[in-house]
């Protein structure tokens, strides 16, 4: 049985939420997962239960539904902290439907805050993104937490910035509230069991799901958006972080919130490997690691793309005592094993 206290995980059946819930249970926490299944499915719960060998307490609800959230907190008065994943995250869709993004991503956090600021106050770990840094100035690479936040290129990115500001104001207003904002770089891969993984709706926008679906024959070819950038091979550079490593950083962050080591009541950590990889390098690594065939061609640049960004994870390494160190080939193989499992290959 868990002994470390109960953690509310919003978006628990989503990509990062499911991997984190598994790590929390394995680390001895009790959880209560919630999700509205807007971008995930109940089958993810089965995978999580198989991996952990435990029943995962779960309630289907929407964080924007205040009454539903009140019910969760009423039913589980022992919630000590929350990890708030639940959010819409498609950059292109956010440009077309900004109101949906502002309503969903902001209101859900406000509801969680209302409930977290009651009583003795609870910790919140917030899912943020390196998107808040925009296109970093070259002298700021690798990116530290102190690098300037730049105007967001999409409503999605703006919701992350706004939510961080909302959290800072609430911490000022509520002396018992502590918040850790985790700025993720590019999460990829799947649990080694291939029982949970990323499940994009429709045509994937992100690179690795597009690669695995192309290798599985669902897509004709991968288009690499732009090979004329100012980078060694002309393609964009990102910091790809294994989703299981990322999940463990959440466990470390929650641990700090609960055991009192977290002194700053609002803190930010960049979560990345510290290593930049170009799109072309990633594709070539995938082909080498899996032996799968990935037809690809170079196409025009994608609007709004950042040219190069990678993390300085030094603060997370030293303060959270955490490091993303799974070799990239292993990570890419896990993504491929998951795709094969889903497709029955
Ligand atoms: C984007 C968002 C980020 C968000 C994340 C979540 C931006 C600048 N960043 O990350 O804030 O948290 O999605 O989903 O919008 N690529 C191809 N072909 C493809 C797909 C991608 O070449 O079919 C390239 C892209 O041009 C990019 C790299 O692969 O250079 C990574 O793309 P992607 O996986 O979409 O992530 P980001 O754009 O970095």
Short mmCIF file of C-alpha atoms and ligand atoms in Angstrom, two decimals:
data_model
loop_
_atom_site.label_atom_id
_atom_site.label_comp_id
_atom_site.label_asym_id
_atom_site.label_seq_id
_atom_site.Cartn_x
_atom_site.Cartn_y
_atom_site.Cartn_z
CA UNK A 1 0.00 0.00 0.00
CA UNK A 2 1.11 3.53 -0.65
CA UNK A 3 2.42 5.30 2.36
CA UNK A 4 3.63 8.64 1.09
CA UNK A 5 0.30 10.42 0.71
CA UNK A 6 -2.22 10.92 -2.06
CA UNK A 7 -1.48 12.79 -5.25
CA UNK A 8 -4.19 14.06 -7.59
CA UNK A 9 -3.13 13.59 -11.20
CA UNK A 10 -5.22 15.56 -13.71
CA UNK A 11 -4.95 14.23 -17.24
CA UNK A 12 -3.95 10.89 -15.74
CA UNK A 13 -4.69 8.82 -18.85
CA UNK A 14 -2.88 11.19 -21.19
CA UNK A 15 0.60 10.63 -22.55
CA UNK A 16 2.75 12.12 -19.80
CA UNK A 17 0.04 11.71 -17.13
CA UNK A 18 -0.14 7.94 -17.56
CA UNK A 19 3.63 7.44 -17.37
CA UNK A 20 3.84 9.69 -14.33
CA UNK A 21 0.97 7.94 -12.54
CA UNK A 22 2.81 4.63 -13.00
CA UNK A 23 6.01 6.09 -11.54
CA UNK A 24 4.12 7.61 -8.60
CA UNK A 25 2.48 4.29 -7.74
CA UNK A 26 5.80 2.47 -8.11
CA UNK A 27 7.40 5.03 -5.78
CA UNK A 28 4.80 4.29 -3.08
CA UNK A 29 2.35 7.17 -3.51
CA UNK A 30 -1.37 6.76 -3.53
CA UNK A 31 -2.98 8.52 -6.44
CA UNK A 32 -6.35 9.63 -7.66
CA UNK A 33 -6.35 10.06 -11.40
CA UNK A 34 -8.87 12.15 -13.28
CA UNK A 35 -9.41 12.67 -17.00
CA UNK A 36 -12.24 13.59 -19.37
CA UNK A 37 -10.84 11.28 -22.09
CA UNK A 38 -10.88 14.19 -24.56
CA UNK A 39 -7.51 13.05 -25.89
CA UNK A 40 -7.02 9.62 -24.29
CA UNK A 41 -8.90 6.42 -23.63
CA UNK A 42 -9.87 4.16 -20.73
CA UNK A 43 -7.62 1.47 -22.23
CA UNK A 44 -4.67 3.45 -20.88
CA UNK A 45 -5.92 2.69 -17.34
CA UNK A 46 -5.75 -1.03 -18.06
CA UNK A 47 -2.14 -0.67 -19.18
CA UNK A 48 -1.29 1.35 -16.06
CA UNK A 49 -2.89 -1.30 -13.84
CA UNK A 50 -1.04 -4.11 -15.59
CA UNK A 51 2.31 -2.37 -15.18
CA UNK A 52 1.84 -1.53 -11.51
CA UNK A 53 -0.22 -4.58 -10.51
CA UNK A 54 -2.48 -2.14 -8.64
CA UNK A 55 -5.97 -0.79 -9.12
CA UNK A 56 -5.59 2.88 -10.04
CA UNK A 57 -8.26 5.00 -8.33
CA UNK A 58 -9.81 7.03 -11.13
CA UNK A 59 -12.72 9.41 -11.67
CA UNK A 60 -13.89 10.51 -15.09
CA UNK A 61 -14.39 14.24 -14.87
CA UNK A 62 -13.44 17.48 -16.55
CA UNK A 63 -11.26 19.96 -14.66
CA UNK A 64 -13.42 22.76 -16.08
CA UNK A 65 -16.41 21.27 -14.23
CA UNK A 66 -16.16 22.93 -10.84
CA UNK A 67 -18.73 20.66 -9.19
CA UNK A 68 -16.93 17.60 -10.52
CA UNK A 69 -13.64 18.84 -9.09
CA UNK A 70 -15.26 19.62 -5.73
CA UNK A 71 -16.55 16.06 -5.67
CA UNK A 72 -13.02 14.70 -6.23
CA UNK A 73 -11.65 16.73 -3.32
CA UNK A 74 -14.63 15.76 -1.14
CA UNK A 75 -14.15 12.08 -1.90
CA UNK A 76 -10.38 12.26 -1.37
CA UNK A 77 -9.75 14.70 1.50
CA UNK A 78 -6.27 13.20 1.83
CA UNK A 79 -5.00 14.78 -1.42
CA UNK A 80 -1.71 16.44 -0.48
CA UNK A 81 -0.60 17.71 -3.88
CA UNK A 82 -1.69 17.76 -7.49
CA UNK A 83 0.13 17.30 -10.75
CA UNK A 84 -1.77 19.26 -13.35
CA UNK A 85 -1.34 17.76 -16.82
CA UNK A 86 -4.88 18.18 -18.13
CA UNK A 87 -4.74 20.66 -20.99
CA UNK A 88 -5.20 21.01 -24.73
CA UNK A 89 -1.81 20.95 -26.45
CA UNK A 90 -2.16 21.15 -30.23
CA UNK A 91 -0.35 24.28 -31.35
CA UNK A 92 -2.10 24.59 -34.76
CA UNK A 93 -5.56 24.00 -33.32
CA UNK A 94 -4.92 26.68 -30.70
CA UNK A 95 -4.33 29.23 -33.46
CA UNK A 96 -7.66 28.31 -35.09
CA UNK A 97 -9.64 27.97 -31.84
CA UNK A 98 -8.07 30.30 -29.27
CA UNK A 99 -11.19 30.53 -27.10
CA UNK A 100 -11.23 26.76 -26.63
CA UNK A 101 -7.60 26.89 -25.46
CA UNK A 102 -8.03 29.83 -23.12
CA UNK A 103 -11.23 28.42 -21.64
CA UNK A 104 -9.96 24.90 -21.16
CA UNK A 105 -6.39 25.55 -20.07
CA UNK A 106 -7.09 28.55 -17.86
CA UNK A 107 -10.42 27.55 -16.26
CA UNK A 108 -9.13 24.09 -15.38
CA UNK A 109 -6.21 25.59 -13.50
CA UNK A 110 -8.43 28.15 -11.75
CA UNK A 111 -10.71 25.38 -10.49
CA UNK A 112 -7.74 23.39 -9.25
CA UNK A 113 -6.32 26.47 -7.54
CA UNK A 114 -9.59 27.31 -5.82
CA UNK A 115 -9.63 23.87 -4.23
CA UNK A 116 -5.88 23.70 -3.56
CA UNK A 117 -5.83 27.04 -1.72
CA UNK A 118 -8.48 25.92 0.77
CA UNK A 119 -7.59 24.54 4.18
CA UNK A 120 -3.93 23.86 4.81
CA UNK A 121 -2.97 24.50 1.19
CA UNK A 122 -1.67 21.91 -1.18
CA UNK A 123 1.25 21.63 -3.54
CA UNK A 124 0.86 21.87 -7.29
CA UNK A 125 3.24 20.61 -9.94
CA UNK A 126 2.39 22.34 -13.20
CA UNK A 127 3.03 21.04 -16.72
CA UNK A 128 4.76 23.85 -18.54
CA UNK A 129 6.76 23.91 -21.73
CA UNK A 130 9.98 25.22 -23.22
CA UNK A 131 7.67 27.03 -25.61
CA UNK A 132 7.65 29.88 -23.05
CA UNK A 133 11.21 30.75 -24.14
CA UNK A 134 10.19 31.23 -27.80
CA UNK A 135 13.19 31.37 -30.15
CA UNK A 136 16.07 31.76 -27.70
CA UNK A 137 18.90 34.18 -28.40
CA UNK A 138 22.03 32.15 -29.29
CA UNK A 139 23.88 33.32 -26.17
CA UNK A 140 21.11 31.77 -24.04
CA UNK A 141 21.66 28.24 -25.37
CA UNK A 142 21.53 25.82 -23.64
CA UNK A 143 18.51 27.38 -21.95
CA UNK A 144 18.49 28.06 -18.24
CA UNK A 145 15.38 28.86 -16.21
CA UNK A 146 16.59 32.46 -16.01
CA UNK A 147 16.40 32.97 -19.80
CA UNK A 148 13.77 35.53 -20.77
CA UNK A 149 10.21 34.43 -21.44
CA UNK A 150 9.35 35.69 -24.92
CA UNK A 151 5.97 36.58 -26.43
CA UNK A 152 4.20 33.32 -27.26
CA UNK A 153 3.79 32.33 -30.90
CA UNK A 154 0.50 30.52 -30.29
CA UNK A 155 -2.48 30.70 -27.93
CA UNK A 156 -1.36 27.30 -26.62
CA UNK A 157 2.01 28.75 -25.61
CA UNK A 158 0.31 31.80 -24.16
CA UNK A 159 -1.85 29.61 -21.89
CA UNK A 160 1.36 28.12 -20.44
CA UNK A 161 2.80 31.59 -19.79
CA UNK A 162 -0.47 32.91 -18.37
CA UNK A 163 -0.88 29.89 -16.13
CA UNK A 164 2.62 30.35 -14.72
CA UNK A 165 1.75 33.99 -13.94
CA UNK A 166 -1.56 32.97 -12.36
CA UNK A 167 0.30 30.46 -10.20
CA UNK A 168 2.83 33.09 -9.09
CA UNK A 169 0.04 35.46 -8.04
CA UNK A 170 -1.77 32.71 -6.15
CA UNK A 171 1.40 31.71 -4.30
CA UNK A 172 1.74 35.36 -3.21
CA UNK A 173 -1.85 35.34 -1.99
CA UNK A 174 -1.79 31.98 -0.21
CA UNK A 175 1.14 31.44 2.17
CA UNK A 176 0.55 27.69 2.38
CA UNK A 177 0.58 27.08 -1.38
CA UNK A 178 3.74 25.79 -3.08
CA UNK A 179 4.13 25.38 -6.81
CA UNK A 180 6.74 23.80 -9.04
CA UNK A 181 6.47 24.54 -12.74
CA UNK A 182 8.19 21.99 -14.93
CA UNK A 183 9.14 23.22 -18.39
CA UNK A 184 9.36 20.18 -20.64
CA UNK A 185 11.41 20.08 -23.78
CA UNK A 186 10.28 17.38 -26.30
CA UNK A 187 8.89 14.27 -24.56
CA UNK A 188 9.10 11.09 -26.66
CA UNK A 189 9.01 7.29 -26.32
CA UNK A 190 6.79 4.90 -24.40
CA UNK A 191 6.91 2.68 -21.34
CA UNK A 192 9.27 -0.32 -21.94
CA UNK A 193 6.34 -2.71 -21.36
CA UNK A 194 4.60 -1.22 -24.44
CA UNK A 195 1.42 -1.19 -22.34
CA UNK A 196 1.11 2.62 -22.39
CA UNK A 197 2.34 5.24 -24.82
CA UNK A 198 1.40 8.25 -26.91
CA UNK A 199 -1.91 7.99 -28.76
CA UNK A 200 -2.43 11.00 -30.99
CA UNK A 201 -5.88 11.65 -32.45
CA UNK A 202 -5.84 11.66 -36.25
CA UNK A 203 -2.75 12.70 -38.18
CA UNK A 204 0.13 13.26 -35.75
CA UNK A 205 1.63 16.73 -35.59
CA UNK A 206 4.62 15.72 -33.48
CA UNK A 207 7.72 14.20 -34.96
CA UNK A 208 8.11 10.83 -33.27
CA UNK A 209 4.49 9.63 -33.66
CA UNK A 210 4.72 10.65 -37.31
CA UNK A 211 7.90 8.61 -37.70
CA UNK A 212 6.45 5.51 -36.02
CA UNK A 213 3.22 5.73 -38.02
CA UNK A 214 5.23 6.06 -41.23
CA UNK A 215 7.36 3.04 -40.27
CA UNK A 216 4.11 1.14 -39.56
CA UNK A 217 2.84 1.97 -43.06
CA UNK A 218 0.01 4.26 -41.93
CA UNK A 219 1.62 7.30 -43.53
CA UNK A 220 3.28 7.36 -46.94
CA UNK A 221 6.30 9.39 -45.92
CA UNK A 222 7.62 11.73 -43.28
CA UNK A 223 8.05 15.32 -44.37
CA UNK A 224 10.93 17.06 -42.66
CA UNK A 225 9.85 20.65 -42.31
CA UNK A 226 12.79 22.68 -43.64
CA UNK A 227 16.43 21.78 -44.30
CA UNK A 228 17.70 25.29 -44.94
CA UNK A 229 17.92 26.47 -41.33
CA UNK A 230 21.10 27.83 -39.79
CA UNK A 231 22.05 24.49 -38.18
CA UNK A 232 24.77 21.95 -39.12
CA UNK A 233 22.47 19.84 -41.34
CA UNK A 234 19.86 22.54 -41.99
CA UNK A 235 17.07 20.89 -39.93
CA UNK A 236 15.71 22.16 -36.60
CA UNK A 237 17.27 21.16 -33.30
CA UNK A 238 15.35 19.99 -30.22
CA UNK A 239 16.04 18.36 -26.87
CA UNK A 240 14.18 15.02 -26.93
CA UNK A 241 13.51 13.65 -23.46
CA UNK A 242 12.32 10.14 -22.62
CA UNK A 243 8.79 10.22 -21.19
CA UNK A 244 9.75 7.76 -18.39
CA UNK A 245 12.66 10.00 -17.37
CA UNK A 246 10.27 12.95 -17.46
CA UNK A 247 7.77 11.03 -15.31
CA UNK A 248 10.46 10.44 -12.67
CA UNK A 249 11.16 14.17 -12.49
CA UNK A 250 7.54 14.65 -11.40
CA UNK A 251 8.01 12.13 -8.62
CA UNK A 252 11.09 14.04 -7.48
CA UNK A 253 9.23 17.37 -7.61
CA UNK A 254 6.27 16.03 -5.63
CA UNK A 255 8.68 14.59 -3.07
CA UNK A 256 10.22 18.01 -2.53
CA UNK A 257 6.81 19.65 -2.13
CA UNK A 258 5.67 17.12 0.44
CA UNK A 259 8.75 16.72 2.60
CA UNK A 260 9.29 20.44 3.05
CA UNK A 261 12.62 20.61 1.22
CA UNK A 262 11.09 22.93 -1.39
CA UNK A 263 11.79 26.33 0.13
CA UNK A 264 10.91 28.62 -2.79
CA UNK A 265 7.16 28.65 -2.89
CA UNK A 266 7.23 29.08 -6.67
CA UNK A 267 9.99 27.41 -8.58
CA UNK A 268 10.77 26.47 -12.16
CA UNK A 269 12.80 23.58 -13.56
CA UNK A 270 13.77 22.88 -17.16
CA UNK A 271 13.40 19.20 -17.98
CA UNK A 272 15.55 18.08 -20.85
CA UNK A 273 18.67 16.03 -21.55
CA UNK A 274 20.93 19.00 -22.23
CA UNK A 275 21.67 17.63 -25.69
CA UNK A 276 20.27 19.01 -28.93
CA UNK A 277 19.47 16.64 -31.79
CA UNK A 278 18.47 17.67 -35.30
CA UNK A 279 15.33 16.31 -36.94
CA UNK A 280 17.48 14.47 -39.47
CA UNK A 281 19.70 12.98 -36.76
CA UNK A 282 16.61 11.80 -34.89
CA UNK A 283 15.18 10.13 -37.99
CA UNK A 284 18.51 8.46 -38.77
CA UNK A 285 18.84 7.30 -35.16
CA UNK A 286 15.36 5.79 -35.35
CA UNK A 287 16.14 3.88 -38.53
CA UNK A 288 19.42 2.61 -37.06
CA UNK A 289 17.95 1.66 -33.69
CA UNK A 290 14.87 -0.13 -35.01
CA UNK A 291 15.88 -1.34 -38.46
CA UNK A 292 12.50 -0.04 -39.66
CA UNK A 293 12.03 1.69 -42.97
CA UNK A 294 11.05 5.37 -42.76
CA UNK A 295 10.64 7.03 -46.15
CA UNK A 296 11.19 10.76 -45.76
CA UNK A 297 11.66 13.87 -47.84
CA UNK A 298 12.49 17.46 -47.16
CA UNK A 299 9.59 19.89 -47.40
CA UNK A 300 9.12 23.60 -46.75
CA UNK A 301 9.45 25.14 -43.33
CA UNK A 302 6.56 24.80 -40.88
CA UNK A 303 5.16 28.13 -39.74
CA UNK A 304 5.99 29.05 -36.15
CA UNK A 305 8.79 26.50 -35.74
CA UNK A 306 11.64 27.35 -33.41
CA UNK A 307 15.03 26.81 -35.11
CA UNK A 308 17.03 25.49 -32.17
CA UNK A 309 16.33 24.96 -28.52
CA UNK A 310 17.80 22.66 -25.92
CA UNK A 311 17.89 22.69 -22.14
CA UNK A 312 20.44 23.36 -19.48
CA UNK A 313 19.00 20.81 -17.02
CA UNK A 314 21.63 21.64 -14.38
CA UNK A 315 19.13 23.05 -11.89
CA UNK A 316 16.90 19.95 -12.07
CA UNK A 317 19.98 17.70 -11.92
CA UNK A 318 21.30 19.27 -8.74
CA UNK A 319 18.16 20.31 -6.88
CA UNK A 320 15.73 17.55 -7.90
CA UNK A 321 18.56 15.00 -7.91
CA UNK A 322 17.25 13.84 -11.26
CA UNK A 323 18.79 13.24 -14.64
CA UNK A 324 17.41 12.19 -18.03
CA UNK A 325 19.93 9.58 -19.06
CA UNK A 326 18.15 6.89 -21.09
CA UNK A 327 20.08 6.38 -24.34
CA UNK A 328 18.24 7.77 -27.37
CA UNK A 329 18.29 4.44 -29.24
CA UNK A 330 16.48 2.77 -26.34
CA UNK A 331 13.96 5.61 -26.27
CA UNK A 332 13.25 5.37 -30.00
CA UNK A 333 12.96 1.60 -29.79
CA UNK A 334 10.35 2.00 -27.03
CA UNK A 335 8.32 4.32 -29.29
CA UNK A 336 8.49 1.74 -32.10
CA UNK A 337 7.56 -1.17 -29.82
CA UNK A 338 4.51 0.76 -28.67
CA UNK A 339 3.43 1.58 -32.24
CA UNK A 340 3.85 -2.09 -33.22
CA UNK A 341 1.78 -3.18 -30.23
CA UNK A 342 -1.02 -0.71 -31.03
CA UNK A 343 -1.09 -1.78 -34.70
CA UNK A 344 -0.71 -5.47 -33.98
CA UNK A 345 2.50 -5.68 -36.04
C1 LIG B 1 5.55 21.68 -30.27
C2 LIG B 1 5.40 22.98 -29.56
C3 LIG B 1 5.55 22.81 -28.09
C4 LIG B 1 4.55 21.82 -27.58
C5 LIG B 1 4.70 20.53 -28.32
C6 LIG B 1 3.56 19.64 -27.85
C7 LIG B 1 6.13 24.83 -30.97
C8 LIG B 1 7.23 25.76 -31.29
N1 LIG B 1 6.38 23.94 -30.03
O1 LIG B 1 6.91 21.30 -30.11
O2 LIG B 1 5.31 24.00 -27.43
O3 LIG B 1 4.72 21.62 -26.20
O4 LIG B 1 4.65 20.73 -29.73
O5 LIG B 1 2.97 18.91 -28.79
O6 LIG B 1 5.09 24.89 -31.56
N2 LIG B 1 8.78 17.83 -37.66
C9 LIG B 1 8.95 17.42 -38.99
N3 LIG B 1 7.97 16.68 -39.57
C10 LIG B 1 6.83 16.31 -38.90
C11 LIG B 1 6.67 16.72 -37.55
C12 LIG B 1 7.66 17.49 -36.97
O7 LIG B 1 9.96 17.74 -39.63
O8 LIG B 1 5.98 15.64 -39.50
C13 LIG B 1 9.85 18.63 -37.02
C14 LIG B 1 9.38 20.01 -36.61
O9 LIG B 1 9.50 20.92 -37.67
C15 LIG B 1 10.32 20.30 -35.45
C16 LIG B 1 10.61 18.93 -34.84
O10 LIG B 1 10.24 17.99 -35.85
O11 LIG B 1 11.52 20.83 -35.92
C17 LIG B 1 9.80 18.66 -33.58
O12 LIG B 1 8.43 18.94 -33.87
P1 LIG B 1 7.24 18.59 -32.84
O13 LIG B 1 7.33 17.17 -32.44
O14 LIG B 1 5.96 19.06 -33.47
O15 LIG B 1 7.57 19.43 -31.55
P2 LIG B 1 7.83 21.01 -31.37
O16 LIG B 1 7.37 21.79 -32.54
O17 LIG B 1 9.23 21.17 -30.95
#
